[in-house]
Short mmCIF file of C-alpha atoms and ligand atoms in Angstrom, two decimals:
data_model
loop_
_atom_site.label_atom_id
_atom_site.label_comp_id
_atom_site.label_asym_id
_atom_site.label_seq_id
_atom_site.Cartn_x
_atom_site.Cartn_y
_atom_site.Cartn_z
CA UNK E 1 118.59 71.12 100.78
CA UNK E 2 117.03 68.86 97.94
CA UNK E 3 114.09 70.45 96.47
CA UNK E 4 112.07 67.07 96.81
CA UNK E 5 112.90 67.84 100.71
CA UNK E 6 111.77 70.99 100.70
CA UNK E 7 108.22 70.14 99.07
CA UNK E 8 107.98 67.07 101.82
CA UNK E 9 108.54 69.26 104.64
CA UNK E 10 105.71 71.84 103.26
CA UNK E 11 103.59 68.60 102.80
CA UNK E 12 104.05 67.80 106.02
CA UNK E 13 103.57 70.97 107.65
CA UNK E 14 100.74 71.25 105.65
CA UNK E 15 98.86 68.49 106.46
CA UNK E 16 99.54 69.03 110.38
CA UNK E 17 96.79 70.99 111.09
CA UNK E 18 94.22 69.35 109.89
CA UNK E 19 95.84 66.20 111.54
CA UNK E 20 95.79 67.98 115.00
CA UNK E 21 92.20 68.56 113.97
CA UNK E 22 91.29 65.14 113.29
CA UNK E 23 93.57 64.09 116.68
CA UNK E 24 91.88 66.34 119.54
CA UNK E 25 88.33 65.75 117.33
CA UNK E 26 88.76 61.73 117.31
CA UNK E 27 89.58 62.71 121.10
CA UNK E 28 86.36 64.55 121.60
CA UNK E 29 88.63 67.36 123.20
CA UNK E 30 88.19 69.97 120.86
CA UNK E 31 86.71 72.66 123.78
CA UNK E 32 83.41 73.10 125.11
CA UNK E 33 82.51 74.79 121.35
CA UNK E 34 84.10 72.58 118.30
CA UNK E 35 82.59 74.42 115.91
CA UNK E 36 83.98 77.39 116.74
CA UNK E 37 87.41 75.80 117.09
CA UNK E 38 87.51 74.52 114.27
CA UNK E 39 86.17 77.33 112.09
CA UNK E 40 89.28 80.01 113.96
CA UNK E 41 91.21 76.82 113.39
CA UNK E 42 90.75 76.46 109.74
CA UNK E 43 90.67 80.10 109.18
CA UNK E 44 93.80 81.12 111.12
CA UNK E 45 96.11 78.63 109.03
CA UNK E 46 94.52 79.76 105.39
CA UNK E 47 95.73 83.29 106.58
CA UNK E 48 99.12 82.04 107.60
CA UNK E 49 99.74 79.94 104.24
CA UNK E 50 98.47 82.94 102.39
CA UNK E 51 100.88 84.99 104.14
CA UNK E 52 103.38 82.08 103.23
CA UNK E 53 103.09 82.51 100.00
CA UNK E 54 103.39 86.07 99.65
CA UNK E 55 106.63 85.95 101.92
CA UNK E 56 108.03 83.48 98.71
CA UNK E 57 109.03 86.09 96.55
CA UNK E 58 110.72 88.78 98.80
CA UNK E 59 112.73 85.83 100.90
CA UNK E 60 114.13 84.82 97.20
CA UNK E 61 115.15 88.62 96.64
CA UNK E 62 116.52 88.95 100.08
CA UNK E 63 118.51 85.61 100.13
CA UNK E 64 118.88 84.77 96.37
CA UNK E 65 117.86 81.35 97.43
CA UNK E 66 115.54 80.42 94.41
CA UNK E 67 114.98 77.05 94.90
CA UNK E 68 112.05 78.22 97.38
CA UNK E 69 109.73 79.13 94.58
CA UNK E 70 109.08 75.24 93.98
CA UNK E 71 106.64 75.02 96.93
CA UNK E 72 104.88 78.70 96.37
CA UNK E 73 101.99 76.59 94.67
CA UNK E 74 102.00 73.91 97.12
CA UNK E 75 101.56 76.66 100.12
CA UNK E 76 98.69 78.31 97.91
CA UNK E 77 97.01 75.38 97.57
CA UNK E 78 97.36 75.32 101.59
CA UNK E 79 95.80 78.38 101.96
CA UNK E 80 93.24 77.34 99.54
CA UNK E 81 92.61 74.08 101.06
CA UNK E 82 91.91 75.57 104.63
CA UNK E 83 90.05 78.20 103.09
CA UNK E 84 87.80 75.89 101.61
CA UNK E 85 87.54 73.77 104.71
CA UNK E 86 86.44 77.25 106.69
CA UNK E 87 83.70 77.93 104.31
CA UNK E 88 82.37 74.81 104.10
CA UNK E 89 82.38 74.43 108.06
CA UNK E 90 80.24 77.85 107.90
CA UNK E 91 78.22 77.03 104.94
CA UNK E 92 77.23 73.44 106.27
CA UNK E 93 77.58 73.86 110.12
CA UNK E 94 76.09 77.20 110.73
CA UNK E 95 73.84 78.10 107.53
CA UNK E 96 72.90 74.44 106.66
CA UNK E 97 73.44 74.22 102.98
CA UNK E 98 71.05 77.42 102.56
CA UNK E 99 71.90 79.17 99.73
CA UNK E 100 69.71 82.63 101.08
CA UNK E 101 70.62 82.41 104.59
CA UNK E 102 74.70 82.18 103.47
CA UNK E 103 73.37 85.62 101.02
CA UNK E 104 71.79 87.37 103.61
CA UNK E 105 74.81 86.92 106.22
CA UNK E 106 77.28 88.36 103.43
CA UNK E 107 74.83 91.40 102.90
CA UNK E 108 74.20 91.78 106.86
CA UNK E 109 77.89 91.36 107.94
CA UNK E 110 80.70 92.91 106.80
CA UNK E 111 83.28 90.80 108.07
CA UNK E 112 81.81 87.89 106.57
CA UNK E 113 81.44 90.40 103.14
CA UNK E 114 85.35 90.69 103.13
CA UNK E 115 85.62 86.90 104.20
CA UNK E 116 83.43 85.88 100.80
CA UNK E 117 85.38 88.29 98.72
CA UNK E 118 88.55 87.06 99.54
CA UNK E 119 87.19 83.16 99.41
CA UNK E 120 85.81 84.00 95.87
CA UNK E 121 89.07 85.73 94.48
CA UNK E 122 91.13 82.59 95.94
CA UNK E 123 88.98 79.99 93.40
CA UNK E 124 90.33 81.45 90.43
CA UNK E 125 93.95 81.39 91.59
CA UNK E 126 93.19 77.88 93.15
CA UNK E 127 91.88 76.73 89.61
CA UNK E 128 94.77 78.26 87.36
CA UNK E 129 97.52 77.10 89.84
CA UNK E 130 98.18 73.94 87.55
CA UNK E 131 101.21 74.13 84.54
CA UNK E 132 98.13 73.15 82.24
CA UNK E 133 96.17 76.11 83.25
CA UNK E 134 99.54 78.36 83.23
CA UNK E 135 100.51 77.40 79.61
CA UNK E 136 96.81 77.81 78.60
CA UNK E 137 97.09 81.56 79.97
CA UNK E 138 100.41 82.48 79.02
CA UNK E 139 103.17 83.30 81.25
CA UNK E 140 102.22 87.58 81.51
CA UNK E 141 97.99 86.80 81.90
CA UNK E 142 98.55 83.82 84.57
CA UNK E 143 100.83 86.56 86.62
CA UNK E 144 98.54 89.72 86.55
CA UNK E 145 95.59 87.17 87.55
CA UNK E 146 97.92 86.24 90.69
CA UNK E 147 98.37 89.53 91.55
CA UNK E 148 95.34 89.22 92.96
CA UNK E 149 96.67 87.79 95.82
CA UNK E 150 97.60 91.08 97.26
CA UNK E 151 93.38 91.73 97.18
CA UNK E 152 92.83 88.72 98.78
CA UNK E 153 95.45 89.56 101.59
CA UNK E 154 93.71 92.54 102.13
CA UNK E 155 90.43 91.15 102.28
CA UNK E 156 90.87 88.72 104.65
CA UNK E 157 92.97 90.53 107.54
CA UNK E 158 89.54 92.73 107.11
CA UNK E 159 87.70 90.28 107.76
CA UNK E 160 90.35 89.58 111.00
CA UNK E 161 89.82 92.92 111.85
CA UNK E 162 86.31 93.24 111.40
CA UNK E 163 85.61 90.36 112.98
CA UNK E 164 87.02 90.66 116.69
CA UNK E 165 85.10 92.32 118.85
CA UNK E 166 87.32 94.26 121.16
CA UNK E 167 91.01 92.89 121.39
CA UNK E 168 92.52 93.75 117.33
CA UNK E 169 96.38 93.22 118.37
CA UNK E 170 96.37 89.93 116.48
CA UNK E 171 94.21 91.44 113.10
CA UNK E 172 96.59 94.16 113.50
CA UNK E 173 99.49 91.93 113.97
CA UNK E 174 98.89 90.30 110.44
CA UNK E 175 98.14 94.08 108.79
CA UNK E 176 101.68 95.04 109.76
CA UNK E 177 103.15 91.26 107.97
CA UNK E 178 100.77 92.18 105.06
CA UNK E 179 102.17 95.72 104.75
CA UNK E 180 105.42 94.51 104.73
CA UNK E 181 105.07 92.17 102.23
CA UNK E 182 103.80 94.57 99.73
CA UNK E 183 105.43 96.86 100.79
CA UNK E 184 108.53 95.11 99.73
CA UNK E 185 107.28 94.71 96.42
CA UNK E 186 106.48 98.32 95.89
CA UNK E 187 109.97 99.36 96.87
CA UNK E 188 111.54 96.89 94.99
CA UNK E 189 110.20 97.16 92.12
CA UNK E 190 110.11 101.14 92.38
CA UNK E 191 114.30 100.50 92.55
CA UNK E 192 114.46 98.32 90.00
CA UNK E 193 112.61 100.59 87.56
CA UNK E 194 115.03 103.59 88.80
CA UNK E 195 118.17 101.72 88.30
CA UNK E 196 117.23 100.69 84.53
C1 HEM M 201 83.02 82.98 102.69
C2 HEM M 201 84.07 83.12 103.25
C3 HEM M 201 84.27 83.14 104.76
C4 HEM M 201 83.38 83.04 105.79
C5 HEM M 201 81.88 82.88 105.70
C6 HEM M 201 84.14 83.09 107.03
C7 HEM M 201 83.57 83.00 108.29
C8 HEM M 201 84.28 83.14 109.46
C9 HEM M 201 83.69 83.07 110.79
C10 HEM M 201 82.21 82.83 111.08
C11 HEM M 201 84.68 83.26 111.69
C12 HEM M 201 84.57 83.24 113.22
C13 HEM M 201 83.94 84.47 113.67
C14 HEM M 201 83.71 84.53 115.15
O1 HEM M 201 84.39 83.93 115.92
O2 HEM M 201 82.80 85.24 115.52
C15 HEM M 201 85.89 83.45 110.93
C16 HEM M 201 87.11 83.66 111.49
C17 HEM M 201 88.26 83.76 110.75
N1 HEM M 201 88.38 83.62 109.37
FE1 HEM M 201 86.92 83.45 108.06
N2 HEM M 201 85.45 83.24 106.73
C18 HEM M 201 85.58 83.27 105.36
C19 HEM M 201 86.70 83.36 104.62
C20 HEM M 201 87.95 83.39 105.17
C21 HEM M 201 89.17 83.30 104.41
C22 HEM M 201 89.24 83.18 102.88
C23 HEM M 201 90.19 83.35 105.32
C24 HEM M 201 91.67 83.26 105.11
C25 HEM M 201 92.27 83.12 103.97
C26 HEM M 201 89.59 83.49 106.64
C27 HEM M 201 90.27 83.63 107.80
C28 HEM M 201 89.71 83.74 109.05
C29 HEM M 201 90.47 84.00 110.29
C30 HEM M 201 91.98 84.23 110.36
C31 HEM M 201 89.55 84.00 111.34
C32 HEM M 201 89.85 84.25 112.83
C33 HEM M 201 90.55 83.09 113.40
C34 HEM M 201 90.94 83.33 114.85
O3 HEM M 201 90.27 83.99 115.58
O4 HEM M 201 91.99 82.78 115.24
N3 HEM M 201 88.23 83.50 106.52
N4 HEM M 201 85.62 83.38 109.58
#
C-alpha cells in the first residue's frame, strides 16, 4: 500500500473520534453526564494511540514491513492531541482554569499524580517530534529522549488502574499490551546483543 495511503488512513482514523465527539455532542446525546464522557472519551483514545505507537516498532521486526514507521509520529501526535484535549477538559471543566485547585488534586490523588506525570513527559516528545527539532538534537539524543515513552506508558495505565474503583479488567487489560510491548523490546534487543 502507498505510504501517502497509509498516513490518510491514520488521518482519518485519527480524526474519528473527535468527530464522533463533535456528532453525538452537536446531537446533545452525549449521556446524562457529557463531561464525563467526554473526559473517558478523550482519555481512552490517547492510551490507545500511545499504545499505537509503541506497537510500531515490534510489528516492523515481526513483519519486516518498514514502511509503517512513516505514521509513528502522526499516531504520537494522536496520542498527544487527545491527551491534551483530556487535560484541558479537566483543567477548564472541572478545576476552572485554577492553577492551585489543578495542584492540590495532583498532590491529593494519585491517579491524577500518574495522569500529570505522564501528560508532562508527553510535551517534550510532542515538541521534539518535528525533523527540525530531530536534526537540532541529533539522531542518538532525540532517541534516548523518546524512550521515554515507555515511562509514559507506565504512567498512564497507573493512572487506569488507579483510577477505577472496583472493576480493573480493562486497566489490567492494557498492563498486559504494555508488558508485551516492552517486553518485546527487552528480548529483542537482549538477542540481538547475544548474537553479535
Ligand atoms: C494531567 C493529566 C491528566 C488528568 C488530570 C486526567 C484526569 C482524568 C480523569 C478525571 C479521569 C476520569 C476519572 C473518573 O472517571 O473518575 C480520567 C480517565 C482516564 N484518563 Fe486521564 N488524566 C490525565 C492524563 C491522562 C493521560 C496522559 C492519558 C493517556 C495518555 C489518560 C488516560 C485516561 C484514561 C484511559 C482514562 C479512563 C477512560 C475510561 O474509563 O474509559 N489520562 N483521567
Amino acid at each position: 500500500m502507498k505510504t501517502g495511503v497509509i498516513k490518510t488512513l491514520v488521518l482519518l482514523a485519527g480524526l474519528l473520534p473527535l468527530a464522533w465527539v463533535a456528532y453525538w455532542g452537536y446531537q446533545g446525546d452525549l449521556t446524562a453526564n457529557p463531561i464525563e464522557y467526554i473526559t473517558h472519551h478523550t482519555g481512552w483514545f490517547s492510551l490507545l494511540f500511545l499504545m499505537l505507537t509503541l506497537s510500531v516498532t515490534p510489528l516492523r521486526r515481526l513483519t519486516g514491513w518498514h514502511k509503517v514507521i512513516q505514521v509513528r509520529r502522526m499516531l504520537g501526535l494522536f496520542a498527544a492531541f487527545y491527551a491534551i484535549l483530556h487535560f484541558s477538559i479537566w483543567f477548564v471543566l472541572d478545576k476552572f482554569f485554577s492553577v492551585p485547585d489543578m495542584v492540590a488534586d495532583v498532590v491529593k490523588r494519585p491517579f491524577i499524580t500518574a495522569g500529570m506525570v505522564g501528560f508532562a513527559l508527553m510535551l517534550p516528545l510532542t515538541i521534539t517530534s518535528t525533523a527540525g527539532m530531530i536534526r537540532r538534537l541529533g539522531g542518538r539524543r532525540w532517541q534516548q529522549l523518546h524512550r521515554l515513552i515507555y515511562v509514559i506508558g507506565i504512567a498512564v495505565v497507573l493512572h487506569f488502574w488507579w483510577l477505577v474503583k472496583s472493576d480493573v479488567r480493562e486497566p489490567q487489560r492494557w498492563a498486559v499490551v504494555l508488558a508485551c510491548l516492552l517486553g518485546f523490546r527487552a528480548w529483542w534487543n537482549w538477542r540481538t546483543k547475544s548474537s553479535s
